[in-house]
PDB file of C-alpha atoms in Angstrom:
ATOM      1  CA  MET A   1      -1.864 -28.050   0.634  1.00 49.00           C
ATOM      2  CA  VAL A   2      -2.117 -24.760   2.457  1.00 52.00           C
ATOM      3  CA  SER A   3      -5.339 -23.714   0.806  1.00 52.00           C
ATOM      4  CA  ARG A   4      -7.093 -26.832   2.066  1.00 56.00           C
ATOM      5  CA  SER A   5      -5.971 -26.282   5.626  1.00 58.00           C
ATOM      6  CA  LEU A   6      -6.962 -22.620   5.429  1.00 57.00           C
ATOM      7  CA  GLY A   7     -10.299 -23.708   3.933  1.00 58.00           C
ATOM      8  CA  LYS A   8     -10.904 -25.951   6.921  1.00 60.00           C
ATOM      9  CA  VAL A   9     -10.002 -23.096   9.229  1.00 57.00           C
ATOM     10  CA  ALA A  10     -12.370 -20.776   7.410  1.00 56.00           C
ATOM     11  CA  ALA A  11     -15.159 -23.367   7.612  1.00 55.00           C
ATOM     12  CA  ARG A  12     -14.743 -23.617  11.353  1.00 56.00           C
ATOM     13  CA  PHE A  13     -14.908 -19.860  11.668  1.00 54.00           C
ATOM     14  CA  SER A  14     -17.966 -19.572   9.470  1.00 53.00           C
ATOM     15  CA  ASN A  15     -19.855 -21.392  12.228  1.00 51.00           C
ATOM     16  CA  ALA A  16     -18.363 -19.055  14.806  1.00 50.00           C
ATOM     17  CA  VAL A  17     -19.318 -15.838  13.042  1.00 51.00           C
ATOM     18  CA  LYS A  18     -22.432 -14.956  14.915  1.00 48.00           C
ATOM     19  CA  PRO A  19     -23.387 -11.654  16.493  1.00 47.00           C
ATOM     20  CA  PHE A  20     -20.942 -10.821  19.237  1.00 48.00           C
ATOM     21  CA  THR A  21     -22.417  -9.998  22.609  1.00 47.00           C
ATOM     22  CA  SER A  22     -19.245  -8.518  24.009  1.00 55.00           C
ATOM     23  CA  LYS A  23     -15.906  -7.040  23.095  1.00 60.00           C
ATOM     24  CA  ASP A  24     -14.230 -10.033  24.703  1.00 66.00           C
ATOM     25  CA  ARG A  25     -15.983 -12.449  22.393  1.00 60.00           C
ATOM     26  CA  ALA A  26     -15.063 -10.336  19.339  1.00 59.00           C
ATOM     27  CA  ALA A  27     -11.430 -10.183  20.470  1.00 65.00           C
ATOM     28  CA  GLU A  28     -11.415 -13.952  21.067  1.00 67.00           C
ATOM     29  CA  PHE A  29     -12.749 -14.507  17.542  1.00 63.00           C
ATOM     30  CA  ALA A  30      -9.935 -12.410  16.086  1.00 66.00           C
ATOM     31  CA  ARG A  31      -7.295 -14.206  18.163  1.00 66.00           C
ATOM     32  CA  ARG A  32      -8.593 -17.613  17.070  1.00 64.00           C
ATOM     33  CA  LEU A  33      -8.717 -16.501  13.452  1.00 64.00           C
ATOM     34  CA  LYS A  34      -5.130 -15.283  13.595  1.00 65.00           C
ATOM     35  CA  SER A  35      -3.829 -18.367  15.411  1.00 62.00           C
ATOM     36  CA  GLU A  36      -5.465 -20.679  12.869  1.00 57.00           C
ATOM     37  CA  TYR A  37      -4.105 -18.558  10.049  1.00 57.00           C
ATOM     38  CA  VAL A  38      -0.567 -18.699  11.541  1.00 60.00           C
ATOM     39  CA  ALA A  39      -0.851 -22.449  12.127  1.00 56.00           C
ATOM     40  CA  GLY A  40      -1.948 -23.010   8.523  1.00 55.00           C
ATOM     41  CA  ARG A  41       0.764 -20.721   7.204  1.00 56.00           C
ATOM     42  CA  SER A  42       3.523 -22.432   9.176  1.00 56.00           C
ATOM     43  CA  GLY A  43       3.004 -25.532   7.070  1.00 51.00           C
ATOM     44  CA  ALA A  44       3.348 -23.469   3.885  1.00 48.00           C
ATOM     45  CA  GLY A  45       7.124 -23.317   3.982  1.00 43.00           C
ATOM     46  CA  ASP A  46       7.452 -26.504   1.901  1.00 40.00           C
ATOM     47  CA  THR A  47       4.927 -25.396  -0.718  1.00 49.00           C
ATOM     48  CA  PRO A  48       6.423 -23.793  -3.823  1.00 44.00           C
ATOM     49  CA  LEU A  49       4.803 -20.543  -4.875  1.00 52.00           C
ATOM     50  CA  ASP A  50       2.671 -20.957  -7.961  1.00 63.00           C
ATOM     51  CA  GLU A  51       2.107 -17.831 -10.038  1.00 69.00           C
ATOM     52  CA  ASN A  52      -1.063 -19.279 -11.593  1.00 72.00           C
ATOM     53  CA  ALA A  53      -2.476 -20.027  -8.125  1.00 76.00           C
ATOM     54  CA  ASP A  54      -1.622 -16.487  -7.026  1.00 81.00           C
ATOM     55  CA  THR A  55      -3.421 -15.055 -10.068  1.00 88.00           C
ATOM     56  CA  ALA A  56      -6.444 -17.293  -9.473  1.00 90.00           C
ATOM     57  CA  GLU A  57      -6.623 -16.221  -5.825  1.00 91.00           C
ATOM     58  CA  THR A  58      -6.346 -12.578  -6.762  1.00 93.00           C
ATOM     59  CA  GLU A  59      -9.114 -12.897  -9.352  1.00 94.00           C
ATOM     60  CA  SER A  60     -11.376 -14.758  -6.916  1.00 93.00           C
ATOM     61  CA  VAL A  61     -11.067 -11.931  -4.369  1.00 94.00           C
ATOM     62  CA  VAL A  62     -11.622  -9.288  -7.067  1.00 95.00           C
ATOM     63  CA  THR A  63     -14.771 -11.138  -8.155  1.00 94.00           C
ATOM     64  CA  ALA A  64     -15.972 -11.423  -4.556  1.00 94.00           C
ATOM     65  CA  ILE A  65     -15.439  -7.702  -4.037  1.00 95.00           C
ATOM     66  CA  ARG A  66     -17.496  -6.963  -7.147  1.00 94.00           C
ATOM     67  CA  ASP A  67     -20.405  -9.005  -5.757  1.00 93.00           C
ATOM     68  CA  VAL A  68     -20.574  -7.286  -2.372  1.00 94.00           C
ATOM     69  CA  ASP A  69     -23.468  -4.950  -1.645  1.00 94.00           C
ATOM     70  CA  TRP A  70     -21.402  -2.101  -0.216  1.00 94.00           C
ATOM     71  CA  ALA A  71     -24.495  -0.096   0.776  1.00 92.00           C
ATOM     72  CA  ALA A  72     -25.556  -2.978   3.001  1.00 90.00           C
ATOM     73  CA  VAL A  73     -22.070  -3.200   4.461  1.00 89.00           C
ATOM     74  CA  ARG A  74     -22.067   0.541   5.212  1.00 88.00           C
ATOM     75  CA  SER A  75     -25.454   0.194   6.840  1.00 86.00           C
ATOM     76  CA  SER A  76     -24.384  -2.741   8.980  1.00 80.00           C
ATOM     77  CA  THR A  77     -21.184  -1.113  10.138  1.00 78.00           C
ATOM     78  CA  ALA A  78     -22.383   2.484  10.505  1.00 76.00           C
ATOM     79  CA  GLU A  79     -23.178   2.293  14.190  1.00 68.00           C
ATOM     80  CA  ARG A  80     -20.062   1.928  16.344  1.00 58.00           C
ATOM     81  CA  THR A  81     -21.856  -0.272  18.866  1.00 59.00           C
ATOM     82  CA  ALA A  82     -23.270  -2.653  16.238  1.00 66.00           C
ATOM     83  CA  ASP A  83     -22.107  -6.273  16.262  1.00 76.00           C
ATOM     84  CA  ALA A  84     -20.574  -5.825  12.801  1.00 75.00           C
ATOM     85  CA  ALA A  85     -18.536  -2.870  14.040  1.00 75.00           C
ATOM     86  CA  LYS A  86     -17.250  -4.956  16.969  1.00 78.00           C
ATOM     87  CA  LYS A  87     -16.232  -7.719  14.587  1.00 80.00           C
ATOM     88  CA  MET A  88     -14.510  -5.198  12.343  1.00 82.00           C
ATOM     89  CA  ARG A  89     -12.443  -3.766  15.192  1.00 80.00           C
ATOM     90  CA  ALA A  90     -11.482  -7.227  16.382  1.00 81.00           C
ATOM     91  CA  LEU A  91     -10.355  -8.323  12.909  1.00 82.00           C
ATOM     92  CA  ALA A  92      -8.571  -5.013  12.290  1.00 85.00           C
ATOM     93  CA  ALA A  93      -6.531  -5.489  15.454  1.00 82.00           C
ATOM     94  CA  GLU A  94      -4.938  -8.557  13.851  1.00 78.00           C
ATOM     95  CA  VAL A  95      -3.626  -6.745  10.758  1.00 83.00           C
ATOM     96  CA  ASP A  96      -0.154  -5.175  10.840  1.00 82.00           C
ATOM     97  CA  TRP A  97      -1.288  -1.887   9.339  1.00 85.00           C
ATOM     98  CA  GLY A  98       2.200  -0.373   9.486  1.00 82.00           C
ATOM     99  CA  LYS A  99       3.447  -2.856   6.876  1.00 84.00           C
ATOM    100  CA  VAL A 100       0.496  -2.555   4.524  1.00 84.00           C
ATOM    101  CA  GLN A 101       0.555  -0.342   1.427  1.00 88.00           C
ATOM    102  CA  PRO A 102      -2.381   2.079   1.081  1.00 90.00           C
ATOM    103  CA  ALA A 103      -4.202   0.104  -1.654  1.00 90.00           C
ATOM    104  CA  ALA A 104      -3.799  -3.113   0.332  1.00 92.00           C
ATOM    105  CA  ALA A 105      -5.043  -1.382   3.467  1.00 93.00           C
ATOM    106  CA  GLN A 106      -8.141  -0.218   1.610  1.00 93.00           C
ATOM    107  CA  VAL A 107      -8.799  -3.729   0.265  1.00 95.00           C
ATOM    108  CA  SER A 108      -8.205  -5.304   3.707  1.00 93.00           C
ATOM    109  CA  SER A 109     -10.469  -2.831   5.461  1.00 93.00           C
ATOM    110  CA  ALA A 110     -13.213  -3.405   2.899  1.00 94.00           C
ATOM    111  CA  LEU A 111     -12.893  -7.190   3.244  1.00 93.00           C
ATOM    112  CA  ILE A 112     -13.017  -6.900   7.037  1.00 91.00           C
ATOM    113  CA  ALA A 113     -16.208  -4.841   6.788  1.00 90.00           C
ATOM    114  CA  ALA A 114     -17.795  -7.214   4.269  1.00 91.00           C
ATOM    115  CA  VAL A 115     -17.019 -10.274   6.443  1.00 88.00           C
ATOM    116  CA  ALA A 116     -18.270  -8.532   9.593  1.00 86.00           C
ATOM    117  CA  ALA A 117     -21.483  -7.514   7.835  1.00 86.00           C
ATOM    118  CA  GLY A 118     -22.048 -11.052   6.569  1.00 86.00           C
ATOM    119  CA  GLN A 119     -21.644 -10.055   2.907  1.00 89.00           C
ATOM    120  CA  LEU A 120     -18.603 -12.296   2.376  1.00 87.00           C
ATOM    121  CA  PRO A 121     -18.416 -15.830   3.726  1.00 77.00           C
ATOM    122  CA  VAL A 122     -15.521 -16.944   5.903  1.00 75.00           C
ATOM    123  CA  GLY A 123     -16.269 -20.558   5.001  1.00 73.00           C
ATOM    124  CA  GLY A 124     -15.811 -22.576   1.878  1.00 75.00           C
ATOM    125  CA  ARG A 125     -13.077 -22.266  -0.727  1.00 77.00           C
ATOM    126  CA  LEU A 126     -13.257 -18.479  -0.933  1.00 84.00           C
ATOM    127  CA  GLY A 127     -13.112 -18.059   2.853  1.00 83.00           C
ATOM    128  CA  ALA A 128      -9.471 -19.006   3.230  1.00 82.00           C
ATOM    129  CA  THR A 129      -8.514 -16.693   0.387  1.00 87.00           C
ATOM    130  CA  VAL A 130     -10.490 -13.824   1.947  1.00 88.00           C
ATOM    131  CA  VAL A 131      -8.729 -14.393   5.263  1.00 86.00           C
ATOM    132  CA  ARG A 132      -5.357 -14.376   3.475  1.00 87.00           C
ATOM    133  CA  ALA A 133      -6.296 -11.133   1.708  1.00 90.00           C
ATOM    134  CA  ILE A 134      -7.359  -9.522   4.997  1.00 90.00           C
ATOM    135  CA  MET A 135      -3.970 -10.415   6.465  1.00 88.00           C
ATOM    136  CA  ASN A 136      -2.239  -9.415   3.201  1.00 89.00           C
ATOM    137  CA  ASP A 137      -0.501 -12.780   3.106  1.00 87.00           C
ATOM    138  CA  ARG A 138       2.083 -12.816   0.315  1.00 87.00           C
ATOM    139  CA  ASP A 139       0.795  -9.347  -0.646  1.00 91.00           C
ATOM    140  CA  LEU A 140      -2.576 -10.727  -1.748  1.00 93.00           C
ATOM    141  CA  ALA A 141      -4.492  -7.548  -0.803  1.00 93.00           C
ATOM    142  CA  GLN A 142      -1.931  -5.457  -2.654  1.00 94.00           C
ATOM    143  CA  ARG A 143      -2.272  -7.662  -5.748  1.00 95.00           C
ATOM    144  CA  VAL A 144      -6.078  -7.364  -5.550  1.00 95.00           C
ATOM    145  CA  GLY A 145      -5.868  -3.568  -5.422  1.00 94.00           C
ATOM    146  CA  SER A 146      -3.384  -3.495  -8.322  1.00 94.00           C
ATOM    147  CA  THR A 147      -5.542  -5.847 -10.389  1.00 94.00           C
ATOM    148  CA  MET A 148      -8.636  -3.745  -9.759  1.00 95.00           C
ATOM    149  CA  ARG A 149      -6.802  -0.608 -10.895  1.00 93.00           C
ATOM    150  CA  GLN A 150      -5.410  -2.350 -14.001  1.00 94.00           C
ATOM    151  CA  GLN A 151      -8.903  -3.595 -14.886  1.00 93.00           C
ATOM    152  CA  ARG A 152     -10.292  -0.127 -14.177  1.00 94.00           C
ATOM    153  CA  GLU A 153     -12.609  -1.600 -11.568  1.00 92.00           C
ATOM    154  CA  PRO A 154     -13.807   0.741  -8.839  1.00 93.00           C
ATOM    155  CA  MET A 155     -11.924   0.161  -5.606  1.00 94.00           C
ATOM    156  CA  PRO A 156     -14.072  -0.977  -2.690  1.00 94.00           C
ATOM    157  CA  PRO A 157     -14.931   1.635  -0.062  1.00 93.00           C
ATOM    158  CA  ASP A 158     -12.259   2.355   2.501  1.00 92.00           C
ATOM    159  CA  PHE A 159     -13.470   1.368   5.954  1.00 90.00           C
ATOM    160  CA  ARG A 160     -10.316   2.303   7.881  1.00 87.00           C
ATOM    161  CA  PRO A 161     -12.021   5.272   9.552  1.00 86.00           C
ATOM    162  CA  GLU A 162     -14.825   2.994  10.792  1.00 81.00           C
ATOM    163  CA  LEU A 163     -12.430   0.481  12.302  1.00 76.00           C
ATOM    164  CA  GLY A 164     -12.344   2.460  15.508  1.00 60.00           C
ATOM    165  CA  GLN A 165      -8.639   2.851  15.771  1.00 47.00           C
ATOM    166  CA  ALA A 166      -5.917   5.034  14.356  1.00 39.00           C
ATOM    167  CA  ILE A 167      -4.430   3.239  11.424  1.00 46.00           C
ATOM    168  CA  ASP A 168      -1.340   4.958  10.104  1.00 45.00           C
ATOM    169  CA  THR A 169      -0.325   3.643   6.739  1.00 45.00           C
ATOM    170  CA  THR A 170       2.752   5.721   6.063  1.00 44.00           C
ATOM    171  CA  ALA A 171       3.979   3.294   3.416  1.00 44.00           C
ATOM    172  CA  THR A 172       3.807   4.555  -0.130  1.00 45.00           C
ATOM    173  CA  GLU A 173       2.785   2.795  -3.299  1.00 46.00           C
TER     174      GLU A 173
END
């Protein structure tokens, strides 16, 4: 099952998420994360899509977002030279921002910031789902944003400006 392989990937990366001492190490982390994600996803072609599983994943990310201390995330990522900011930029470089709808981009950027600040784990069962949401796999980030709006939940803060790169999301909702 894809979720198990992604869970194993996330567990490996949870051990690797330590303060970065250089841009190279942050970039290497992002490359490894993406390659593991792609490797896990390549085996997903045989797996039928399950609407209940999609709903459960969406709800688990929504719940995780509710539990994040966004003030602590802002504090950790405020300084552009901070380790969390380096992690954020490295993870953001792996997202195809041109294909992401605005709500999904906001969710992805918030998840990137929360992971980089240590507020969301990249290990365990939730870790693989968080990684999938960051990458907007099967529109998971978009579904999270839509679910939050339907439930009248406040959207997480938008960290795209803090990602240190121009992110043009010209797609419309």
